[in-house]
Coordinates of C-alpha atoms in Angstrom, one line a residue:
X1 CA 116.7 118.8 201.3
X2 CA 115.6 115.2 201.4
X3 CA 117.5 112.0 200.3
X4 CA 115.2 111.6 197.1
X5 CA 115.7 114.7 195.6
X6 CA 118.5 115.3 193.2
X7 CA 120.8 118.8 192.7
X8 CA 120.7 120.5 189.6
X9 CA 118.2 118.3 187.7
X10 CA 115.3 119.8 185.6
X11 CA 117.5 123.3 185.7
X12 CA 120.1 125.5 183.7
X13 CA 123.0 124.0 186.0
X14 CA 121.6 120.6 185.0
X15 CA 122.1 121.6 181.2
X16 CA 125.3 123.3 181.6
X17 CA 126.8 120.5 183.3
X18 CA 125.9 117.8 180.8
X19 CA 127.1 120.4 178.1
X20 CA 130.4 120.7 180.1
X21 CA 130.8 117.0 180.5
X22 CA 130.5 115.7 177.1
X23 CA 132.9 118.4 176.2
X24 CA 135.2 116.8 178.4
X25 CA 134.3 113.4 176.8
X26 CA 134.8 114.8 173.1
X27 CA 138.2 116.8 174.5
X28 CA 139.8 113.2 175.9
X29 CA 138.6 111.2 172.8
X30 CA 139.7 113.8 170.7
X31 CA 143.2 114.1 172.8
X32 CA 143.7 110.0 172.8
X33 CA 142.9 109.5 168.8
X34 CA 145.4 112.5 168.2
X35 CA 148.3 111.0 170.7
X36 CA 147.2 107.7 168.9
X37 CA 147.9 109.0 165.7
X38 CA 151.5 111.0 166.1
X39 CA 152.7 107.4 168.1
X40 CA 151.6 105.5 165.2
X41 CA 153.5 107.5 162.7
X42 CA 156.5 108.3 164.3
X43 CA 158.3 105.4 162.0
X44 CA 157.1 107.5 158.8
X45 CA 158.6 110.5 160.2
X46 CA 161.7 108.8 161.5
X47 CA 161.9 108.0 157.8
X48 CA 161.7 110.9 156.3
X49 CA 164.1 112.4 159.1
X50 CA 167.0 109.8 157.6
X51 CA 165.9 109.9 154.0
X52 CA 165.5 106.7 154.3
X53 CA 165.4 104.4 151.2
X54 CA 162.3 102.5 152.1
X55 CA 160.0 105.0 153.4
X56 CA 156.8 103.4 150.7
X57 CA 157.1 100.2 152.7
X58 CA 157.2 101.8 155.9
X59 CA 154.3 104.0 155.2
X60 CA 152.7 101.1 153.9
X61 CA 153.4 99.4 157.1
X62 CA 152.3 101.7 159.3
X63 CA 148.5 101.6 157.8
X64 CA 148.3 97.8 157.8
X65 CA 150.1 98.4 161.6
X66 CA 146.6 99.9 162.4
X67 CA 144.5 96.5 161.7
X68 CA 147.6 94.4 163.0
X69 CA 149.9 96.0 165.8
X70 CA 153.1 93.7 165.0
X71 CA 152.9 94.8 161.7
X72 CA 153.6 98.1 163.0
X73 CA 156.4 96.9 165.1
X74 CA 158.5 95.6 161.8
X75 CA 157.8 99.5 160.5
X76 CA 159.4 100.7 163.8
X77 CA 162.1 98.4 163.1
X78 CA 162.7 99.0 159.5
X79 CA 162.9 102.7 160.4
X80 CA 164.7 103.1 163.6
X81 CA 167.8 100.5 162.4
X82 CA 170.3 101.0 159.9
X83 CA 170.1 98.2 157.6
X84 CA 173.7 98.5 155.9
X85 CA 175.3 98.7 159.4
X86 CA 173.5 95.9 160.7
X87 CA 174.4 93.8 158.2
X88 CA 178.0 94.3 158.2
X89 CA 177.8 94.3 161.6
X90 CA 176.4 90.4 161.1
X91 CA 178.9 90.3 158.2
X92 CA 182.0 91.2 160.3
X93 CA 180.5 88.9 163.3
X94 CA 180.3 85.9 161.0
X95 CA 183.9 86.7 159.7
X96 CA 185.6 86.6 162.9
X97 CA 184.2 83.5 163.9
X98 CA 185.4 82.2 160.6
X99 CA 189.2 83.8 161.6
X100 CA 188.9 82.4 164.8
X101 CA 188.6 79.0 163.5
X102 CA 191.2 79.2 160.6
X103 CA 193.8 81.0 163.3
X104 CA 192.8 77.7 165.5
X105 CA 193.2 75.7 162.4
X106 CA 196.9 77.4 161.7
X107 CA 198.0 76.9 165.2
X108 CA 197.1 73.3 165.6
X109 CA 199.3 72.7 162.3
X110 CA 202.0 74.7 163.5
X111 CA 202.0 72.2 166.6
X112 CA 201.8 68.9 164.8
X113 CA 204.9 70.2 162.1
X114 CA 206.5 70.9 165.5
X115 CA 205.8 67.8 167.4
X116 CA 206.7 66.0 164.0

């Protein structure tokens, strides 16, 4: 066998192995757009999973999610948090600080009728 010649070309193994190997091309492709696809709409099924009131506008985001990807994030977002408990999560946050202040507030006038 000399340096210049090449195995398998201009034969049936030559065939069979380029038959093989874009089979293994089309197999990964085919294997990456599917693992592409269940990724990208695991925010509609999330959705669904929670009956979730919104599940047009997640939908809808996760299509435009495919031309632009932070679109998709807000549809991962939408789906995966609880809106009502957020916001009275924010509500109750925003309350205490206001508690805190008026108990401050109280405190200081407690003093100064005290000191008075």
């Amino acid at each position: 066998m000399s340096l210049v010649s090449m195995p398998f070309v201009g034969g049936a193994a030559d065939t069979a192995l380029h038959a093989v190997a874009i089979t293994v091309l089309l197999g990964t492709i085919v294997a990456i757009g599917f693992g592409f696809w269940k990724i990208h709409e695991l925010p509609v099924h999330k959705a669904h999973s929670k009956k979730h009131q919104q599940i047009g506008l997640i939908s809808a985001l996760t299509w435009i999610g495919f031309i632009w990807h932070w679109v998709w994030v807000i549809a991962v977002i939408i789906a995966f948090v609880d809106g009502e408990k957020a916001l009275c999560r924010i509500r109750d946050i925003w309350k205490e600080n206001d508690m805190q202040q008026a108990n401050t507030e109280a405190e200081a006038t407690v003093e100064e009728q005290h000191n008075a």
